PDB file of C-alpha atoms in Angstrom:
ATOM      1  CA  MET F1252       0.000   0.000   0.000  1.00  0.00           C
ATOM      2  CA  LYS F1253       1.211   3.515  -0.759  1.00  0.00           C
ATOM      3  CA  ARG F1254       1.085   6.071   2.037  1.00  0.00           C
ATOM      4  CA  PHE F1255       0.187   9.734   1.706  1.00  0.00           C
ATOM      5  CA  TYR F1256      -0.601  12.358   4.336  1.00  0.00           C
ATOM      6  CA  SER F1257      -3.188  15.075   4.635  1.00  0.00           C
ATOM      7  CA  ILE F1258      -3.363  17.673   7.428  1.00  0.00           C
ATOM      8  CA  VAL F1259      -6.691  18.111   9.187  1.00  0.00           C
ATOM      9  CA  LEU F1260      -7.380  20.213  12.284  1.00  0.00           C
ATOM     10  CA  CYS F1261     -10.059  18.706  14.496  1.00  0.00           C
ATOM     11  CA  VAL F1262     -11.067  19.534  18.057  1.00  0.00           C
ATOM     12  CA  LEU F1263     -12.830  16.358  19.156  1.00  0.00           C
ATOM     13  CA  PHE F1264     -14.079  13.409  17.070  1.00  0.00           C
ATOM     14  CA  THR F1265     -13.896  13.287  13.264  1.00  0.00           C
ATOM     15  CA  ALA F1266     -16.963  11.044  13.205  1.00  0.00           C
ATOM     16  CA  ALA F1267     -19.057  14.204  13.475  1.00  0.00           C
ATOM     17  CA  CYS F1268     -17.274  16.038  10.645  1.00  0.00           C
ATOM     18  CA  GLY F1269     -18.783  16.222   7.174  1.00  0.00           C
ATOM     19  CA  LEU F1270     -19.524  18.305   4.110  1.00  0.00           C
ATOM     20  CA  ASN F1271     -22.858  19.961   3.400  1.00  0.00           C
ATOM     21  CA  ASP F1272     -23.449  18.681  -0.123  1.00  0.00           C
ATOM     22  CA  LYS F1273     -25.975  15.875  -0.602  1.00  0.00           C
ATOM     23  CA  PRO F1274     -24.608  13.161  -2.906  1.00  0.00           C
ATOM     24  CA  ASP F1275     -26.533  10.797  -5.110  1.00  0.00           C
ATOM     25  CA  THR F1276     -26.887   7.958  -2.597  1.00  0.00           C
ATOM     26  CA  ALA F1277     -27.441   5.367  -5.317  1.00  0.00           C
ATOM     27  CA  SER F1278     -23.969   6.083  -6.731  1.00  0.00           C
ATOM     28  CA  LEU F1279     -22.356   5.331  -3.371  1.00  0.00           C
ATOM     29  CA  GLY F1280     -23.451   1.704  -3.348  1.00  0.00           C
ATOM     30  CA  LEU F1281     -25.262   2.054  -0.029  1.00  0.00           C
ATOM     31  CA  SER F1282     -26.922  -0.905   1.612  1.00  0.00           C
ATOM     32  CA  ALA F1283     -30.238  -0.659   3.425  1.00  0.00           C
ATOM     33  CA  ALA F1284     -30.156   0.859   6.894  1.00  0.00           C
ATOM     34  CA  PRO F1285     -29.415  -1.784   9.533  1.00  0.00           C
ATOM     35  CA  SER F1286     -32.341  -2.962  11.609  1.00  0.00           C
ATOM     36  CA  PRO F1287     -32.639  -2.771  15.245  1.00  0.00           C
ATOM     37  CA  SER F1288     -29.753  -1.210  17.120  1.00  0.00           C
ATOM     38  CA  ALA F1289     -29.390  -4.175  19.488  1.00  0.00           C
ATOM     39  CA  SER F1290     -30.327  -7.814  18.926  1.00  0.00           C
ATOM     40  CA  VAL F1291     -29.149 -11.326  19.770  1.00  0.00           C
ATOM     41  CA  LEU F1292     -27.323 -12.784  16.767  1.00  0.00           C
ATOM     42  CA  ALA F1293     -24.465 -15.209  16.200  1.00  0.00           C
ATOM     43  CA  CYS F1294     -21.147 -13.677  15.148  1.00  0.00           C
ATOM     44  CA  SER F1295     -20.377 -14.106  11.458  1.00  0.00           C
ATOM     45  CA  TYR F1296     -16.696 -13.087  11.735  1.00  0.00           C
ATOM     46  CA  THR F1297     -16.665 -11.645   8.217  1.00  0.00           C
ATOM     47  CA  ASP F1298     -14.355  -8.863   7.042  1.00  0.00           C
ATOM     48  CA  ALA F1299     -15.273  -6.983   3.867  1.00  0.00           C
ATOM     49  CA  TYR F1300     -11.867  -5.299   3.829  1.00  0.00           C
ATOM     50  CA  ALA F1301     -10.071  -8.651   3.737  1.00  0.00           C
ATOM     51  CA  GLN F1302     -11.672  -9.350   0.347  1.00  0.00           C
ATOM     52  CA  LEU F1303      -9.896  -6.374  -1.271  1.00  0.00           C
ATOM     53  CA  ASP F1304      -6.558  -6.587  -3.089  1.00  0.00           C
ATOM     54  CA  PRO F1305      -4.018  -4.743  -0.881  1.00  0.00           C
ATOM     55  CA  ASP F1306      -2.253  -3.446  -3.994  1.00  0.00           C
ATOM     56  CA  SER F1307      -5.447  -1.624  -5.026  1.00  0.00           C
ATOM     57  CA  ILE F1308      -5.537   0.445  -1.795  1.00  0.00           C
ATOM     58  CA  ARG F1309      -3.758   3.733  -1.125  1.00  0.00           C
ATOM     59  CA  VAL F1310      -3.385   4.768   2.531  1.00  0.00           C
ATOM     60  CA  GLN F1311      -4.255   8.431   3.146  1.00  0.00           C
ATOM     61  CA  ASN F1312      -3.275   9.369   6.704  1.00  0.00           C
ATOM     62  CA  GLN F1313      -4.792  12.324   8.554  1.00  0.00           C
ATOM     63  CA  LEU F1314      -2.630  14.409  10.863  1.00  0.00           C
ATOM     64  CA  LEU F1315      -5.032  15.583  13.556  1.00  0.00           C
ATOM     65  CA  GLU F1316      -4.522  18.183  16.257  1.00  0.00           C
ATOM     66  CA  PHE F1317      -6.497  17.183  19.358  1.00  0.00           C
ATOM     67  CA  SER F1318      -7.371  19.215  22.424  1.00  0.00           C
ATOM     68  CA  PRO F1319      -5.370  18.085  25.502  1.00  0.00           C
ATOM     69  CA  GLY F1320      -6.921  15.057  27.201  1.00  0.00           C
ATOM     70  CA  VAL F1321      -9.537  14.490  24.505  1.00  0.00           C
ATOM     71  CA  LEU F1322      -8.571  10.813  24.074  1.00  0.00           C
ATOM     72  CA  GLU F1323      -8.259  10.128  27.805  1.00  0.00           C
ATOM     73  CA  HIS F1324     -10.577   7.843  29.787  1.00  0.00           C
ATOM     74  CA  GLU F1325     -12.343  10.587  31.755  1.00  0.00           C
ATOM     75  CA  THR F1326     -13.213  12.613  28.638  1.00  0.00           C
ATOM     76  CA  LEU F1327     -14.417   9.595  26.677  1.00  0.00           C
ATOM     77  CA  LEU F1328     -16.403   8.247  29.630  1.00  0.00           C
ATOM     78  CA  SER F1329     -18.219  11.568  29.914  1.00  0.00           C
ATOM     79  CA  ALA F1330     -18.910  11.781  26.166  1.00  0.00           C
ATOM     80  CA  SER F1331     -20.120   8.185  25.791  1.00  0.00           C
ATOM     81  CA  THR F1332     -23.614   6.826  26.352  1.00  0.00           C
ATOM     82  CA  ASP F1333     -22.281   3.272  26.678  1.00  0.00           C
ATOM     83  CA  VAL F1334     -18.951   1.658  27.523  1.00  0.00           C
ATOM     84  CA  VAL F1335     -18.633  -2.054  26.803  1.00  0.00           C
ATOM     85  CA  ILE F1336     -16.288  -4.960  26.470  1.00  0.00           C
ATOM     86  CA  ALA F1337     -17.157  -6.422  23.085  1.00  0.00           C
ATOM     87  CA  THR F1338     -15.892  -8.620  20.275  1.00  0.00           C
ATOM     88  CA  VAL F1339     -15.922  -7.382  16.684  1.00  0.00           C
ATOM     89  CA  CYS F1340     -18.289  -9.730  14.841  1.00  0.00           C
ATOM     90  CA  SER F1341     -17.952  -8.213  11.392  1.00  0.00           C
ATOM     91  CA  ILE F1342     -16.678  -5.386   9.262  1.00  0.00           C
ATOM     92  CA  GLU F1343     -19.360  -4.865   6.639  1.00  0.00           C
ATOM     93  CA  GLY F1344     -17.612  -2.105   4.708  1.00  0.00           C
ATOM     94  CA  GLY F1345     -16.689   1.557   4.525  1.00  0.00           C
ATOM     95  CA  SER F1346     -18.639   4.620   3.464  1.00  0.00           C
ATOM     96  CA  THR F1347     -18.492   8.402   3.102  1.00  0.00           C
ATOM     97  CA  TYR F1348     -22.253   8.922   3.332  1.00  0.00           C
ATOM     98  CA  ASN F1349     -23.833  10.174   6.547  1.00  0.00           C
ATOM     99  CA  GLU F1350     -27.354   8.708   6.571  1.00  0.00           C
ATOM    100  CA  SER F1351     -28.467  10.772   9.547  1.00  0.00           C
ATOM    101  CA  LYS F1352     -27.508  14.136   8.028  1.00  0.00           C
ATOM    102  CA  GLN F1353     -27.752  13.076   4.353  1.00  0.00           C
ATOM    103  CA  THR F1354     -24.328  14.547   3.670  1.00  0.00           C
ATOM    104  CA  THR F1355     -20.895  13.415   2.570  1.00  0.00           C
ATOM    105  CA  MET F1356     -18.310  12.950   5.322  1.00  0.00           C
ATOM    106  CA  THR F1357     -14.820  11.567   5.819  1.00  0.00           C
ATOM    107  CA  PRO F1358     -14.560   7.757   5.422  1.00  0.00           C
ATOM    108  CA  TYR F1359     -15.794   5.540   8.231  1.00  0.00           C
ATOM    109  CA  THR F1360     -16.075   1.803   8.883  1.00  0.00           C
ATOM    110  CA  TYR F1361     -19.306   0.035   9.800  1.00  0.00           C
ATOM    111  CA  GLY F1362     -20.021  -3.444  11.133  1.00  0.00           C
ATOM    112  CA  THR F1363     -21.282  -5.348  14.185  1.00  0.00           C
ATOM    113  CA  LEU F1364     -20.162  -5.932  17.772  1.00  0.00           C
ATOM    114  CA  SER F1365     -21.088  -8.708  20.203  1.00  0.00           C
ATOM    115  CA  ILE F1366     -21.384  -7.380  23.763  1.00  0.00           C
ATOM    116  CA  LEU F1367     -19.613  -9.409  26.462  1.00  0.00           C
ATOM    117  CA  LYS F1368     -19.979  -6.972  29.349  1.00  0.00           C
ATOM    118  CA  SER F1369     -21.386  -3.470  29.859  1.00  0.00           C
ATOM    119  CA  VAL F1370     -19.688  -1.084  32.285  1.00  0.00           C
ATOM    120  CA  LYS F1371     -21.820   1.960  31.420  1.00  0.00           C
ATOM    121  CA  GLY F1372     -25.240   2.243  29.786  1.00  0.00           C
ATOM    122  CA  ASP F1373     -28.121  -0.084  28.977  1.00  0.00           C
ATOM    123  CA  LEU F1374     -26.507  -2.645  26.665  1.00  0.00           C
ATOM    124  CA  SER F1375     -26.146  -6.171  28.022  1.00  0.00           C
ATOM    125  CA  SER F1376     -24.206  -9.375  27.480  1.00  0.00           C
ATOM    126  CA  GLY F1377     -25.255 -11.332  24.389  1.00  0.00           C
ATOM    127  CA  GLN F1378     -26.545  -8.381  22.395  1.00  0.00           C
ATOM    128  CA  THR F1379     -25.241  -7.637  18.913  1.00  0.00           C
ATOM    129  CA  ILE F1380     -25.147  -3.996  17.827  1.00  0.00           C
ATOM    130  CA  HIS F1381     -24.196  -2.087  14.686  1.00  0.00           C
ATOM    131  CA  PHE F1382     -21.224   0.270  14.980  1.00  0.00           C
ATOM    132  CA  THR F1383     -19.486   2.994  13.005  1.00  0.00           C
ATOM    133  CA  ARG F1384     -15.905   4.151  13.484  1.00  0.00           C
ATOM    134  CA  SER F1385     -13.966   7.026  11.968  1.00  0.00           C
ATOM    135  CA  GLY F1386     -11.569   5.861   9.257  1.00  0.00           C
ATOM    136  CA  GLY F1387     -12.232   3.301   6.572  1.00  0.00           C
ATOM    137  CA  ILE F1388     -11.635   1.930   3.082  1.00  0.00           C
ATOM    138  CA  VAL F1389     -13.829   3.321   0.303  1.00  0.00           C
ATOM    139  CA  PRO F1390     -13.824   3.447  -3.528  1.00  0.00           C
ATOM    140  CA  VAL F1391     -11.690   6.331  -4.755  1.00  0.00           C
ATOM    141  CA  ASP F1392     -14.668   8.130  -6.331  1.00  0.00           C
ATOM    142  CA  ASP F1393     -16.490   8.087  -2.982  1.00  0.00           C
ATOM    143  CA  TYR F1394     -13.373   9.453  -1.314  1.00  0.00           C
ATOM    144  CA  LEU F1395     -13.140  12.285  -3.843  1.00  0.00           C
ATOM    145  CA  ARG F1396     -16.722  13.284  -3.039  1.00  0.00           C
ATOM    146  CA  SER F1397     -15.704  13.721   0.605  1.00  0.00           C
ATOM    147  CA  LEU F1398     -13.007  16.293  -0.225  1.00  0.00           C
ATOM    148  CA  GLU F1399     -13.237  20.041  -0.536  1.00  0.00           C
ATOM    149  CA  PRO F1400     -13.033  21.217  -4.193  1.00  0.00           C
ATOM    150  CA  ALA F1401      -9.387  22.336  -3.945  1.00  0.00           C
ATOM    151  CA  GLN F1402      -8.341  19.018  -2.377  1.00  0.00           C
ATOM    152  CA  ARG F1403     -10.336  17.116  -4.993  1.00  0.00           C
ATOM    153  CA  GLU F1404      -8.567  18.883  -7.853  1.00  0.00           C
ATOM    154  CA  ALA F1405      -5.135  18.280  -6.337  1.00  0.00           C
ATOM    155  CA  PHE F1406      -5.880  14.592  -5.829  1.00  0.00           C
ATOM    156  CA  ALA F1407      -7.360  14.177  -9.316  1.00  0.00           C
ATOM    157  CA  SER F1408      -4.181  15.594 -10.877  1.00  0.00           C
ATOM    158  CA  ALA F1409      -2.103  12.713  -9.512  1.00  0.00           C
ATOM    159  CA  ALA F1410      -0.653  10.484 -12.220  1.00  0.00           C
ATOM    160  CA  GLU F1411      -1.869   7.232 -10.683  1.00  0.00           C
ATOM    161  CA  LYS F1412      -5.408   6.715  -9.391  1.00  0.00           C
ATOM    162  CA  PRO F1413      -5.973   3.780  -6.994  1.00  0.00           C
ATOM    163  CA  ALA F1414      -9.177   1.751  -6.832  1.00  0.00           C
ATOM    164  CA  TYR F1415      -9.616   2.342  -3.092  1.00  0.00           C
ATOM    165  CA  ILE F1416      -8.541   4.829  -0.443  1.00  0.00           C
ATOM    166  CA  LYS F1417      -7.911   3.848   3.174  1.00  0.00           C
ATOM    167  CA  GLN F1418      -8.178   6.949   5.327  1.00  0.00           C
ATOM    168  CA  LYS F1419      -7.238   6.846   8.995  1.00  0.00           C
ATOM    169  CA  VAL F1420      -5.838   9.127  11.673  1.00  0.00           C
ATOM    170  CA  ASP F1421      -2.057   8.950  11.769  1.00  0.00           C
ATOM    171  CA  GLY F1422      -1.080   6.679  14.669  1.00  0.00           C
ATOM    172  CA  ASP F1423      -4.572   5.199  15.059  1.00  0.00           C
ATOM    173  CA  ILE F1424      -5.115   1.447  15.250  1.00  0.00           C
ATOM    174  CA  ASP F1425      -7.154  -0.675  12.840  1.00  0.00           C
ATOM    175  CA  ILE F1426     -10.272  -2.353  14.177  1.00  0.00           C
ATOM    176  CA  GLU F1427      -9.967  -6.148  13.743  1.00  0.00           C
ATOM    177  CA  VAL F1428     -12.658  -8.801  13.306  1.00  0.00           C
ATOM    178  CA  GLY F1429     -12.644 -11.393  16.099  1.00  0.00           C
ATOM    179  CA  LYS F1430     -10.699  -9.190  18.512  1.00  0.00           C
ATOM    180  CA  THR F1431     -12.079  -8.075  21.889  1.00  0.00           C
ATOM    181  CA  TYR F1432     -11.859  -4.446  23.021  1.00  0.00           C
ATOM    182  CA  LEU F1433     -12.872  -1.957  25.681  1.00  0.00           C
ATOM    183  CA  ILE F1434     -15.070   0.354  23.581  1.00  0.00           C
ATOM    184  CA  TYR F1435     -16.504   3.813  24.273  1.00  0.00           C
ATOM    185  CA  LEU F1436     -19.778   4.223  22.349  1.00  0.00           C
ATOM    186  CA  SER F1437     -22.411   6.860  21.729  1.00  0.00           C
ATOM    187  CA  ASP F1438     -25.874   6.623  20.195  1.00  0.00           C
ATOM    188  CA  ASP F1439     -26.206  10.422  20.279  1.00  0.00           C
ATOM    189  CA  GLU F1440     -27.373  11.649  16.872  1.00  0.00           C
ATOM    190  CA  ILE F1441     -24.478  14.114  16.652  1.00  0.00           C
ATOM    191  CA  TYR F1442     -22.119  11.149  16.123  1.00  0.00           C
ATOM    192  CA  GLN F1443     -24.460   8.874  14.149  1.00  0.00           C
ATOM    193  CA  ALA F1444     -23.406   8.244  10.555  1.00  0.00           C
ATOM    194  CA  ARG F1445     -25.793   5.312  10.021  1.00  0.00           C
ATOM    195  CA  SER F1446     -29.227   4.873  11.525  1.00  0.00           C
ATOM    196  CA  SER F1447     -29.595   2.442  14.447  1.00  0.00           C
ATOM    197  CA  SER F1448     -25.831   2.382  14.986  1.00  0.00           C
ATOM    198  CA  TYR F1449     -23.500   3.255  17.839  1.00  0.00           C
ATOM    199  CA  ALA F1450     -20.460   5.418  17.072  1.00  0.00           C
ATOM    200  CA  ILE F1451     -17.095   4.342  18.494  1.00  0.00           C
ATOM    201  CA  LEU F1452     -15.580   7.494  19.968  1.00  0.00           C
ATOM    202  CA  GLY F1453     -12.052   8.733  20.404  1.00  0.00           C
ATOM    203  CA  HIS F1454      -9.977   6.871  17.802  1.00  0.00           C
ATOM    204  CA  GLN F1455      -7.341   4.692  19.555  1.00  0.00           C
ATOM    205  CA  GLY F1456      -8.451   6.036  22.948  1.00  0.00           C
ATOM    206  CA  GLY F1457     -11.967   4.684  22.476  1.00  0.00           C
ATOM    207  CA  LEU F1458     -10.970   1.256  21.151  1.00  0.00           C
ATOM    208  CA  ARG F1459      -8.536  -0.481  23.493  1.00  0.00           C
ATOM    209  CA  ALA F1460      -7.462  -4.109  23.203  1.00  0.00           C
ATOM    210  CA  ILE F1461      -8.491  -6.275  26.174  1.00  0.00           C
ATOM    211  CA  ARG F1462      -6.781  -9.278  27.744  1.00  0.00           C
ATOM    212  CA  ASN F1463      -7.354 -11.554  30.735  1.00  0.00           C
ATOM    213  CA  SER F1464      -4.470 -11.211  33.188  1.00  0.00           C
ATOM    214  CA  GLU F1465      -4.802 -14.948  33.920  1.00  0.00           C
ATOM    215  CA  ASN F1466      -4.261 -15.832  30.229  1.00  0.00           C
ATOM    216  CA  LEU F1467      -7.812 -17.172  29.960  1.00  0.00           C
ATOM    217  CA  PRO F1468     -10.504 -16.264  27.403  1.00  0.00           C
ATOM    218  CA  VAL F1469     -12.476 -13.089  28.090  1.00  0.00           C
ATOM    219  CA  THR F1470     -16.093 -14.028  28.857  1.00  0.00           C
ATOM    220  CA  PRO F1471     -19.140 -12.222  30.300  1.00  0.00           C
ATOM    221  CA  GLU F1472     -18.274 -13.798  33.658  1.00  0.00           C
ATOM    222  CA  THR F1473     -14.685 -12.507  33.743  1.00  0.00           C
ATOM    223  CA  SER F1474     -14.229 -10.066  36.620  1.00  0.00           C
ATOM    224  CA  LEU F1475     -13.030  -6.558  35.816  1.00  0.00           C
ATOM    225  CA  SER F1476     -10.199  -7.153  38.282  1.00  0.00           C
ATOM    226  CA  ASN F1477      -8.842  -9.796  35.876  1.00  0.00           C
ATOM    227  CA  LEU F1478      -9.116  -7.632  32.763  1.00  0.00           C
ATOM    228  CA  GLU F1479      -6.496  -5.272  31.373  1.00  0.00           C
ATOM    229  CA  ALA F1480      -6.804  -2.681  28.594  1.00  0.00           C
ATOM    230  CA  TYR F1481      -3.905  -1.737  26.350  1.00  0.00           C
ATOM    231  CA  GLN F1482      -2.702   1.877  26.537  1.00  0.00           C
ATOM    232  CA  LEU F1483      -1.198   2.769  23.155  1.00  0.00           C
ATOM    233  CA  THR F1484       0.495   5.995  24.253  1.00  0.00           C
ATOM    234  CA  THR F1485       2.501   4.267  27.000  1.00  0.00           C
ATOM    235  CA  ASP F1486       2.712   0.794  25.419  1.00  0.00           C
ATOM    236  CA  SER F1487       1.420  -0.745  28.650  1.00  0.00           C
ATOM    237  CA  TRP F1488      -1.584  -2.619  30.066  1.00  0.00           C
ATOM    238  CA  GLU F1489      -3.927  -0.963  32.571  1.00  0.00           C
ATOM    239  CA  SER F1490      -6.193  -2.834  34.990  1.00  0.00           C
ATOM    240  CA  LEU F1491      -9.879  -2.141  34.380  1.00  0.00           C
ATOM    241  CA  ASN F1492     -10.299  -2.168  38.143  1.00  0.00           C
ATOM    242  CA  LEU F1493      -8.565   1.226  38.145  1.00  0.00           C
ATOM    243  CA  LEU F1494     -11.128   2.600  35.677  1.00  0.00           C
ATOM    244  CA  PHE F1495     -14.356   0.867  36.695  1.00  0.00           C
ATOM    245  CA  SER F1496     -15.743  -1.324  39.456  1.00  0.00           C
ATOM    246  CA  ASP F1497     -17.689  -4.600  39.108  1.00  0.00           C
TER     247      ASP F1497
END
């Protein structure tokens, strides 16, 4: 994959950022809006991104300037409606279309999560929910629609045009199917890109890998005192007991 960089200034979460123009939704290859926001379903463990040829994807990194503390636990806990320990059941694809606002926005990923444990909010073990997360892989024409006119012209003048663009925040992690995370979510409409979905907040701060300190599988019955969340900025593991209580 080829890597390029774009500079974007953003105060909080890019999931809420978008353009005002209303694209032709049929041309974006949109699927029907997902039905109910929480249900009990078996995990499919499918990854739409894994079906793409890596050589057809260009990585377009965003350099973001965040307010101090914006990716920290206290800020994300306050901004979220739900905080869960969940496994990624599927990545269904990427899009630049905001269904809620009917506008074009920066690329995001959408898929499903299986809830193992809730530490804030009304979700419960066994539920499957739809999620969106800032950053994703989209067809190059969809990506071009998400740019301002000047950026679009500069990109279009490039000699080589890839089939797909993968846009992500520089230094952010990729969400992985089958992996279990501590996830900060919001169903507030300000963050909703797709109807009946929960937005994952805070980039790498809102999606932290989870492990059992006893080297056992993470289950709904696992005590928080036995769970640790990875802290990317310090390359260390933090006990969930320090963040939450059972």
